[in-house]
Short mmCIF file of C-alpha atoms in Angstrom, two decimals:
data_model
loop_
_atom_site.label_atom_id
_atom_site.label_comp_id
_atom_site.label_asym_id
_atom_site.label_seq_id
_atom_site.Cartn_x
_atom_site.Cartn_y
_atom_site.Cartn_z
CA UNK H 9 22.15 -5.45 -15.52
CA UNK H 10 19.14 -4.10 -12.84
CA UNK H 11 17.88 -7.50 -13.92
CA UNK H 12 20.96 -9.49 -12.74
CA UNK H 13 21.58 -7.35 -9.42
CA UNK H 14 18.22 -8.13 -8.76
CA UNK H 15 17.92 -11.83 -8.88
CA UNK H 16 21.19 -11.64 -6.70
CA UNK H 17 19.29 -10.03 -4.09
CA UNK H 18 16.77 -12.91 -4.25
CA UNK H 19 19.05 -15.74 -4.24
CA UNK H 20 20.48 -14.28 -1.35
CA UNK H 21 16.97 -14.38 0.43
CA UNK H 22 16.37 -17.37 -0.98
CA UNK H 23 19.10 -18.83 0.94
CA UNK H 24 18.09 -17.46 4.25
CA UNK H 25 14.68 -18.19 3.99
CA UNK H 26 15.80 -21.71 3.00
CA UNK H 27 17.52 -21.80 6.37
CA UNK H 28 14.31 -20.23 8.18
CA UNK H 29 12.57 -23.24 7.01
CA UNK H 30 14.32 -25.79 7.69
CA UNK H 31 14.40 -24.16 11.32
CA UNK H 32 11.38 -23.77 11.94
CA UNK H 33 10.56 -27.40 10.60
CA UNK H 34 13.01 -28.78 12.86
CA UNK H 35 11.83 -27.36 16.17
CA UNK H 36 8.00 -27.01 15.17
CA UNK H 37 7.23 -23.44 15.10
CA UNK H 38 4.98 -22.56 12.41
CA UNK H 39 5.58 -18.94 10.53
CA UNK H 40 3.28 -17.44 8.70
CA UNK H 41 4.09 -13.87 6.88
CA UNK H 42 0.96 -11.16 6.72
CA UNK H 43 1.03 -8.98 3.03
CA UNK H 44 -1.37 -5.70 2.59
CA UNK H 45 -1.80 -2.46 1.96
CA UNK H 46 -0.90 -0.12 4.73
CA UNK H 47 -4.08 0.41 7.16
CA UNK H 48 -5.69 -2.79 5.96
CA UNK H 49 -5.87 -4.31 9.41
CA UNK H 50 -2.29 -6.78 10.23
CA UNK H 51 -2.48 -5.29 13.83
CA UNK H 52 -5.64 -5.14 14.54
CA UNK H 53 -6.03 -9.14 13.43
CA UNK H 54 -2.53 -9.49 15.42
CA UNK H 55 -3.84 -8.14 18.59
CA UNK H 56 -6.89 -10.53 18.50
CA UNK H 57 -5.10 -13.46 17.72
CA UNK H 58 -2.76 -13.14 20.33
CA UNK H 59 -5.66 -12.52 22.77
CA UNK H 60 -7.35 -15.38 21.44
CA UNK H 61 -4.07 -18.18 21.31
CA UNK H 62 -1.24 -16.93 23.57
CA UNK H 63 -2.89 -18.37 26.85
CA UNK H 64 -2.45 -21.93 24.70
CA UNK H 65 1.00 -21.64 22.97
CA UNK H 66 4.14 -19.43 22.30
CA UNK H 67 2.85 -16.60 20.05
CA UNK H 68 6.05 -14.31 18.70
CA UNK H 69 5.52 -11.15 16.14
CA UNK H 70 7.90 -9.76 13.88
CA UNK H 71 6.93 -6.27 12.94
CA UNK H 72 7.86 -4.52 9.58
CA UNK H 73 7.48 -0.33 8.96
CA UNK H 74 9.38 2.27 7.65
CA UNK H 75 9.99 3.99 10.98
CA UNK H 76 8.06 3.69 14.97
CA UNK H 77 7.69 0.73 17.07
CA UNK H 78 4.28 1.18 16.84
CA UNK H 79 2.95 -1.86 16.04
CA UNK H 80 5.38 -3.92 18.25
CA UNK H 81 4.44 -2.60 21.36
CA UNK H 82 0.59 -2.80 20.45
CA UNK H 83 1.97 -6.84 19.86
CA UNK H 84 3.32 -6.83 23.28
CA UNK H 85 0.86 -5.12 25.59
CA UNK H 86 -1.44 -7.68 23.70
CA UNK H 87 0.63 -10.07 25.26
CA UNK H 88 2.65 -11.63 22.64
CA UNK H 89 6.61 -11.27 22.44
CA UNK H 90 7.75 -9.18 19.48
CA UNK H 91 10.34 -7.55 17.75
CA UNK H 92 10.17 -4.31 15.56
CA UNK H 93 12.18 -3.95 12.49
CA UNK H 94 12.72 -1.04 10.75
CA UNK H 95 13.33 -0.89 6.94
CA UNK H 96 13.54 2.84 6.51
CA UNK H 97 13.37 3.86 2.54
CA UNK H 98 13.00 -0.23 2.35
CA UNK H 99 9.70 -1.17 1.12
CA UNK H 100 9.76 -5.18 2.34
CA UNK H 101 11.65 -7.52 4.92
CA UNK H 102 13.97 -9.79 3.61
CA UNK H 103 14.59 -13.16 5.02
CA UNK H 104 18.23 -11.99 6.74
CA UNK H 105 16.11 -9.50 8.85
CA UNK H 106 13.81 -11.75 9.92
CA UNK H 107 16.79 -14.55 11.12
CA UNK H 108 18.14 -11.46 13.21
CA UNK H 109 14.24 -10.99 14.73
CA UNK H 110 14.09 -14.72 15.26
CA UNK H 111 17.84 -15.05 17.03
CA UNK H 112 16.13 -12.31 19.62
CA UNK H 113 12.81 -13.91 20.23
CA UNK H 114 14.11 -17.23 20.20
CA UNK H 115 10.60 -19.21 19.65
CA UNK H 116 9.46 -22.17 20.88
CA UNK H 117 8.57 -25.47 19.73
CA UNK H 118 4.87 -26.02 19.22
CA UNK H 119 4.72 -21.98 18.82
CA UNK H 120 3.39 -19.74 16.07
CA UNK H 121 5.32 -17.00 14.62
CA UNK H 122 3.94 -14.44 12.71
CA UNK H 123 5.93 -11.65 9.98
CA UNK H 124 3.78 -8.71 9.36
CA UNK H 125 5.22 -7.34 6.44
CA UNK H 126 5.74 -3.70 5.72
CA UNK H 127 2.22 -2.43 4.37
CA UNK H 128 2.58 -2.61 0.53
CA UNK H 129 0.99 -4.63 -2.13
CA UNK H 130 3.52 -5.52 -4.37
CA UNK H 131 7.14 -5.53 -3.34
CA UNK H 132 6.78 -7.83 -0.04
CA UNK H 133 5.20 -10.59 -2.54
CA UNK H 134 8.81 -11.09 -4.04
CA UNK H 135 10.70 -11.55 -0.64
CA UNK H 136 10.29 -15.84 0.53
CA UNK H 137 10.63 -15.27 4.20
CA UNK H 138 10.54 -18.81 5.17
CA UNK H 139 6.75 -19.14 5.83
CA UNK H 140 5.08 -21.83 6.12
CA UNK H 141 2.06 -20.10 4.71
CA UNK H 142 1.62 -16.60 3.40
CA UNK H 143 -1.64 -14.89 4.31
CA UNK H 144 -2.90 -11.64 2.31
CA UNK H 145 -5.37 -9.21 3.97
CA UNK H 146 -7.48 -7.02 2.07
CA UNK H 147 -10.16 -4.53 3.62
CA UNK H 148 -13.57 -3.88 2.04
CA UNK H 149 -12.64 -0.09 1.97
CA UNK H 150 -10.49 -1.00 -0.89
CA UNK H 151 -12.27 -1.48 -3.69
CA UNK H 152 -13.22 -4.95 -5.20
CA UNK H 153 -11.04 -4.93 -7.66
CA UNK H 154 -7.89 -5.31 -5.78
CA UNK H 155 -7.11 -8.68 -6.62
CA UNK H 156 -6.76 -7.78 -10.16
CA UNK H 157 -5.03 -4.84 -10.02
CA UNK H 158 -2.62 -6.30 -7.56
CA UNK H 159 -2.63 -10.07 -8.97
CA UNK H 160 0.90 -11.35 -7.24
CA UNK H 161 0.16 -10.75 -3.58
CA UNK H 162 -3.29 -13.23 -4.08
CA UNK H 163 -1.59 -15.57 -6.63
CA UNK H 164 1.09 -16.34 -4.00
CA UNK H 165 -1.01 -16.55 -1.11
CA UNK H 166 -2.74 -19.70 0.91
CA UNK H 167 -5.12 -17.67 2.73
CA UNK H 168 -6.85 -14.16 2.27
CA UNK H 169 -8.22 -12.65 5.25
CA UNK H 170 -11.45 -9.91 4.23
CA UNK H 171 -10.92 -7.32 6.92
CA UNK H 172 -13.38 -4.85 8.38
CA UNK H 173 -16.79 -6.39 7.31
CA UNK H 174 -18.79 -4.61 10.29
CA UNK H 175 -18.10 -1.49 7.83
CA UNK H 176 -19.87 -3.39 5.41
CA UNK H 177 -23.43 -1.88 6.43
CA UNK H 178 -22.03 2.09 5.84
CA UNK H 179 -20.25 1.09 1.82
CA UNK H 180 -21.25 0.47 -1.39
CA UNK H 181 -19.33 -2.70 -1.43
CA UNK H 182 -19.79 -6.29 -3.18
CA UNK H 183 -18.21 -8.54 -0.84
CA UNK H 184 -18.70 -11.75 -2.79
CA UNK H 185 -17.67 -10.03 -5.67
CA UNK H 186 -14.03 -9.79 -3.88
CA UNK H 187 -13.96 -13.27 -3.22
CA UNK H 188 -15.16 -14.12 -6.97
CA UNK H 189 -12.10 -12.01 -7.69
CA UNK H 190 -10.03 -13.42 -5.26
CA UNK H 191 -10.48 -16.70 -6.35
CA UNK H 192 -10.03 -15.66 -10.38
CA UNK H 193 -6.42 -15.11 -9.32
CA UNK H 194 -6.21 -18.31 -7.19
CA UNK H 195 -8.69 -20.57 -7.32
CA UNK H 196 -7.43 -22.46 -4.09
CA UNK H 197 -7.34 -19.80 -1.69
CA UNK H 198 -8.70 -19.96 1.41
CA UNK H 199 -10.91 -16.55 2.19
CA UNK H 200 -11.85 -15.53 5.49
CA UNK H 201 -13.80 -13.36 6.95
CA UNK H 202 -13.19 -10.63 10.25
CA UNK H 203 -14.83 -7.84 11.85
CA UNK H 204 -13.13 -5.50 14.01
CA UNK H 205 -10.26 -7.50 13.75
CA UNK H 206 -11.75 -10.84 15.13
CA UNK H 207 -12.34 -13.74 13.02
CA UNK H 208 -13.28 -17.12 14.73
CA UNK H 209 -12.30 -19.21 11.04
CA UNK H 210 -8.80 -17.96 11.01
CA UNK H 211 -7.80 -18.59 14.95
CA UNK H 212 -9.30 -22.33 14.13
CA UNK H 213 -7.83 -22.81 11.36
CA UNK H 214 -4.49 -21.46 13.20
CA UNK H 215 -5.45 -23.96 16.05
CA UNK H 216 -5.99 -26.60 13.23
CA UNK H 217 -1.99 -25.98 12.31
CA UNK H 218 -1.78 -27.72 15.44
CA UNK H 219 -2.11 -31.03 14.48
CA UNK D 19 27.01 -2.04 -5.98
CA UNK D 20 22.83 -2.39 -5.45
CA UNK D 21 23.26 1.89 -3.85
CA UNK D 22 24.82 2.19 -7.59
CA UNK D 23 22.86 0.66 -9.58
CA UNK D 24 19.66 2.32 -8.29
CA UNK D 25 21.06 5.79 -8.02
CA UNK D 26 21.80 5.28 -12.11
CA UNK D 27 18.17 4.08 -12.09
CA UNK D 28 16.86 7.11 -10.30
CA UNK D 29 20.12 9.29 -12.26
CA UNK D 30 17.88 7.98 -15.21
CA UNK D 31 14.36 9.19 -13.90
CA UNK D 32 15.32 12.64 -12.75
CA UNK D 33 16.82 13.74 -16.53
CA UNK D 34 13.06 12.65 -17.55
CA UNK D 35 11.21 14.17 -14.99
CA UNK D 36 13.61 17.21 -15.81
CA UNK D 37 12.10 17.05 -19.13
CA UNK D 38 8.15 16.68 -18.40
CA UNK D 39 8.94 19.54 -15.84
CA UNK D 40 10.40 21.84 -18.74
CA UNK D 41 7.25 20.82 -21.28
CA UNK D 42 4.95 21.61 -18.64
CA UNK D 43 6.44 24.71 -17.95
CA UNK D 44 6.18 25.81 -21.39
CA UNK D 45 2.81 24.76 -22.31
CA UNK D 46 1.39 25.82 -19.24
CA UNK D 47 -0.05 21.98 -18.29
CA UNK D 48 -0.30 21.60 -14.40
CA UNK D 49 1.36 18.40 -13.42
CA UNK D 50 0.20 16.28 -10.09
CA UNK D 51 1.41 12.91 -8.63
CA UNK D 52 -1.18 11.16 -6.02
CA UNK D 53 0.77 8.68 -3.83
CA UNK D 54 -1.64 6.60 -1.74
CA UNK D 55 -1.92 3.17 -0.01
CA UNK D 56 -4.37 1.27 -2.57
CA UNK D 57 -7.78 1.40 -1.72
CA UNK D 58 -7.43 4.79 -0.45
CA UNK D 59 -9.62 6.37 -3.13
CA UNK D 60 -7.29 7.95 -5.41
CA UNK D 61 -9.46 7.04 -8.67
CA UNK D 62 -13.05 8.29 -7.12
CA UNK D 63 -11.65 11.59 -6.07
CA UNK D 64 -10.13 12.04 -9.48
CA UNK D 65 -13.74 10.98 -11.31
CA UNK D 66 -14.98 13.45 -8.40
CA UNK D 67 -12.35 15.85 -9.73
CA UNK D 68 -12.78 15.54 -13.57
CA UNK D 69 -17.02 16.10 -13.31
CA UNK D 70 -15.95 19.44 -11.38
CA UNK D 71 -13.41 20.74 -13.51
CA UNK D 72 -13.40 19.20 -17.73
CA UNK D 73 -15.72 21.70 -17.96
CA UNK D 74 -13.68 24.28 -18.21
CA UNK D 75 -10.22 23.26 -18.97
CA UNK D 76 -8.76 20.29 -20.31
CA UNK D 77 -8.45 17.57 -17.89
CA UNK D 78 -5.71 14.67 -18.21
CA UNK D 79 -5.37 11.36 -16.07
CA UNK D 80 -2.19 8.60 -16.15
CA UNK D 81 -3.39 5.84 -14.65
CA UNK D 82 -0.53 3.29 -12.58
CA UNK D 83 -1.28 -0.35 -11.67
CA UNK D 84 -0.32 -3.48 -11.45
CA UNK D 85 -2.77 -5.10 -13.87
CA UNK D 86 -6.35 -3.41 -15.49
CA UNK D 87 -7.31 -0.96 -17.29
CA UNK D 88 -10.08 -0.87 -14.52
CA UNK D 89 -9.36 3.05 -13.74
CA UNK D 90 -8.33 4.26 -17.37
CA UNK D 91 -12.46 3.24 -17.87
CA UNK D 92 -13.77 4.89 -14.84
CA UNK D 93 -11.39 8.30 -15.64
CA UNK D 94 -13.08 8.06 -19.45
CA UNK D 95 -16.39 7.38 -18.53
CA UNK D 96 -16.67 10.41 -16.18
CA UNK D 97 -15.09 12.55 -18.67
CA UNK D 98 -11.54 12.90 -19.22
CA UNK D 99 -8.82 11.39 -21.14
CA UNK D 100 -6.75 8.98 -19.46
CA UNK D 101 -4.55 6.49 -19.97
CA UNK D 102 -3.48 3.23 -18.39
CA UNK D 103 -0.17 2.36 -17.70
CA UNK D 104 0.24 -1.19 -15.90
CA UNK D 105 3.69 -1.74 -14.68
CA UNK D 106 3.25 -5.27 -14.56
CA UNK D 107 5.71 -6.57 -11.07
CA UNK D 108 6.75 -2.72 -11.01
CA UNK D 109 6.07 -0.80 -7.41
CA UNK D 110 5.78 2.62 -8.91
CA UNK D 111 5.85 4.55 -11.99
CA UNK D 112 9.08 6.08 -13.80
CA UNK D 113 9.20 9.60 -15.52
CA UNK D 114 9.65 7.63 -18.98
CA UNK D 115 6.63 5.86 -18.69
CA UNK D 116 4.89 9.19 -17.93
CA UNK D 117 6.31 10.55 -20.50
CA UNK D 118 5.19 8.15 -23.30
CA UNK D 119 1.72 8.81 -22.09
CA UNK D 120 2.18 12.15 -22.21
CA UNK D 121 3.10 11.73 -25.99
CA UNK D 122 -0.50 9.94 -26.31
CA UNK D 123 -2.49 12.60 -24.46
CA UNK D 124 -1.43 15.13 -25.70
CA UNK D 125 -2.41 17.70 -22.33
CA UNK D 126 -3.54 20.92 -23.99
CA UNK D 127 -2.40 24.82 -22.95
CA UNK D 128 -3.89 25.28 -19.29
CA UNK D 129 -4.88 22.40 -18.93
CA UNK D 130 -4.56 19.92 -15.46
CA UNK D 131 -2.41 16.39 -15.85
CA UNK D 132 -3.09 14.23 -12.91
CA UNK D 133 -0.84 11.04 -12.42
CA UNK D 134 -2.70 8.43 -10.46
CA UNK D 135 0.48 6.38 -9.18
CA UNK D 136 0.42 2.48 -7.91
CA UNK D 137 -0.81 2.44 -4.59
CA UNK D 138 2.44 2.25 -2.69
CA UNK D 139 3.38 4.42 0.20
CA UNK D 140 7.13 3.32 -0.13
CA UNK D 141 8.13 2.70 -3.44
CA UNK D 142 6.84 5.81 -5.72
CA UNK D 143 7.72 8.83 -3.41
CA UNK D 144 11.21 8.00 -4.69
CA UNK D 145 10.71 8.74 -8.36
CA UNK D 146 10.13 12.21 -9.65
CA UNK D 147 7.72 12.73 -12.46
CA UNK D 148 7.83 15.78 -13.40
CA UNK D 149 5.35 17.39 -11.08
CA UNK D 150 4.63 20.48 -10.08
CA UNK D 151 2.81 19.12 -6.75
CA UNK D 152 2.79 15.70 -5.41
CA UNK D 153 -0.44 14.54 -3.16
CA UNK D 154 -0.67 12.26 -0.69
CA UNK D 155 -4.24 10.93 0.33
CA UNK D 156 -4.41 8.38 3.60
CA UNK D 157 -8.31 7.21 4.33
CA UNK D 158 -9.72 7.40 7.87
CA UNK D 159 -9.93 3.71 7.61
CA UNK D 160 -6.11 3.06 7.25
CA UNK D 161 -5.32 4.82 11.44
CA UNK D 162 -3.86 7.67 12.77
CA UNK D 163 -0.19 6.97 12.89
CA UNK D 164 0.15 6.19 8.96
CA UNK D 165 2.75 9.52 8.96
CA UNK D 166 4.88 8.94 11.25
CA UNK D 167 5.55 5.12 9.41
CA UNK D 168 5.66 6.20 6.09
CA UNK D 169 6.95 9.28 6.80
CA UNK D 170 8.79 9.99 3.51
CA UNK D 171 4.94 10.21 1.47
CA UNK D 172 3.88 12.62 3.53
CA UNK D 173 7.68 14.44 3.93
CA UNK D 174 7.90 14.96 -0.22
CA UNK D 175 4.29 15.97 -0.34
CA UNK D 176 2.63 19.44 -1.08
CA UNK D 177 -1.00 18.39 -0.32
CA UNK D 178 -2.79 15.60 2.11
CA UNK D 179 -6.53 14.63 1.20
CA UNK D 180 -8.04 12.89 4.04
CA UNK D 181 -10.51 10.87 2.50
CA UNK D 182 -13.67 8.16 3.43
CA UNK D 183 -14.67 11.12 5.70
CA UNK D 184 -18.35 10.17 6.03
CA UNK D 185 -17.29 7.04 7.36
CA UNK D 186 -16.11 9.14 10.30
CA UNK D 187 -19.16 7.97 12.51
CA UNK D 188 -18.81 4.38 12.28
CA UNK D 189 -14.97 4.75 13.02
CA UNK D 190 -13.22 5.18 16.10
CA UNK D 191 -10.73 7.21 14.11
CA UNK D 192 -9.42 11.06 15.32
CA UNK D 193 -8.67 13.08 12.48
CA UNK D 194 -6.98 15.66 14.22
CA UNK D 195 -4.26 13.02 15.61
CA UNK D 196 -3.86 12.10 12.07
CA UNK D 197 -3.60 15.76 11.00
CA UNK D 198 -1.18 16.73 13.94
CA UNK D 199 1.35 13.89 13.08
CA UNK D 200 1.24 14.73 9.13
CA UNK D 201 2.23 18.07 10.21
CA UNK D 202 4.35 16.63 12.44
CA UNK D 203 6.35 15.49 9.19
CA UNK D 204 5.56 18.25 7.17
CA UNK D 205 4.93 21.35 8.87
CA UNK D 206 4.14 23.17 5.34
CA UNK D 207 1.53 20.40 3.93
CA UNK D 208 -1.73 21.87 3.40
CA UNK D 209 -4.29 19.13 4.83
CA UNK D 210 -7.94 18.90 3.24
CA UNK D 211 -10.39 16.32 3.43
CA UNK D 212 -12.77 14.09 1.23
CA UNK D 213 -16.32 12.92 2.14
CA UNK D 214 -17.59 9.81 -0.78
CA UNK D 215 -14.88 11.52 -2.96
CA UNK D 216 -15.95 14.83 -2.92
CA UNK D 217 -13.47 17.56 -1.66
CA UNK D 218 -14.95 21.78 -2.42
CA UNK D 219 -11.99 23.18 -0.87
CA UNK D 220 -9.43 20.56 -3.50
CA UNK D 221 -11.43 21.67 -6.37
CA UNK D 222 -11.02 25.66 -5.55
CA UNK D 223 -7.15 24.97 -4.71
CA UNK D 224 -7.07 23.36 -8.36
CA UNK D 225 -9.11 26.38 -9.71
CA UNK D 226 -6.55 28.73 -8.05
CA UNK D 227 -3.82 27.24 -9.87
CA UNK D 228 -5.01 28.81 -12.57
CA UNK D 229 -3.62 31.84 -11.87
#
């Protein structure tokens, strides 16, 4: 019965991230939705790549948390437009909340829109929100077993972004031994390195989706 | 319809919890619940924790993830019994689950039970477990404003650790803004902090709940 309600929930997110798609194919804006833990870093990385790409292209943010607007104005005096959502006790966006975010920014072609999810490991990685690619972010305070503990957010991602490395020097942490993990739970993910929230590879490979 | 079906869910949980609460009571076994993001070093201040305290009472762990028994070992080797509970695509652990590991470990008279939930900050501070005190840890690494957008871990909470301490100087973190807004949300929390694990003034709180 939980069972049943539940895959009604996802076939009705299914449907509107179906529809977010097909969008977002047809006028050429490229979405990409950010899964991690709380604290790992989406804002930080956010804040830089706007920096880095808005002078070149429409940049627009959706931000997911429980409760503040936080994030979205840290998106905005970075110079990106954004929109905060709000989930309350909800522990992941759904694709209907994003379609409300993207009928207010209205993106535009060419442009790159990016979901930060709300900051959780496991319930997010359930939710299709439309993206063209789904990009998990995992800091080297964690621990280097986080792949394995948490296998679904790495299994159903196309890019994993190692955040905080300049803390490297100050932990006892293996950082190849994350990506060995990493790539134990999916063998073609792309891994990626940043420090202090910069990371030259990933606003390439962004300018790459270009093409 | 969904609103029903999880308040029979949590309807469910709470006549459990009701239960471990009642054993506990009667054996005299001190139940806690750490809710943390993952990675914020939930299992290394419980090893911390155990080498302080098996000594000289029986020491229990549950262990909550995903996948692994990665923490069950690290609980055993530094000298307690634990045991692993992996929930698999679950977001948190349920008072049943608890309470078949209960049934396994067998906590003796006096003794200290420590559940080590799935790192979630949403998800688990929904599901009673029998507790007598739930604690919420949030790292230096994760930023300052981590109460006021998961407010509801750090409204149901009885202790904050503040842990990664020593990474304080390499951080451009202010503990007391993280302190202020957790009280902020919780005027009654009792705040201490963690440095590679290691918290003296945790350890005599534990002691004191002796009494």
């Amino acid at each position: 019965m939980v069972e049943d309600i539940q895959q009604d929930v996802l076939s009705v997110n299914n449907s509107h991230a179906k529809h977010i798609r097909a969008w977002a194919q047809s006028v050429g804006v490229t979405v990409l939705n950010l899964i991690s833990s709380p604290g790992s870093g989406k804002t930080t990385l956010l804040e830089h790549t706007v920096a880095a790409l808005a002078s070149s292209r429409d940049v627009c943010v959706i931000e997911g948390d429980q409760q503040t607007s936080n994030d979205a104005c840290r998106i905005q005096a970075a110079g990106a437009r954004a929109v905060q959502i709000n989930t309350q006790d909800g522990c992941h966006l759904e694709a209907a909340q994003v379609q409300q975010a993207i009928d207010l920014l209205a993106p535009q072609a060419g442009g790159l829109l990016f979901i930060e999810n709300v900051g959780n490991l496991v319930c997010p990685t359930f939710y299709d929100l439309g993206e063209q690619a789904r990009v998990v972010l995992a800091s080297v305070t964690e621990g280097e077993d986080k792949p394995l503990k948490y296998p679904r957010a790495f299994e159903t991602a196309d890019v994993c972004i190692v955040t905080k490395c300049d803390l490297l020097p100050y932990l006892d942490f293996d950082v190849e031994l994350l990506e060995r993990n990493t790539r134990a739970i999916n063998p073609h993910i792309r891994i990626m390195r940043a420090e202090h929230g910069a990371s030259p590879e990933w606003e390439q490979w962004l300018r790459g989706l270009d093409a």
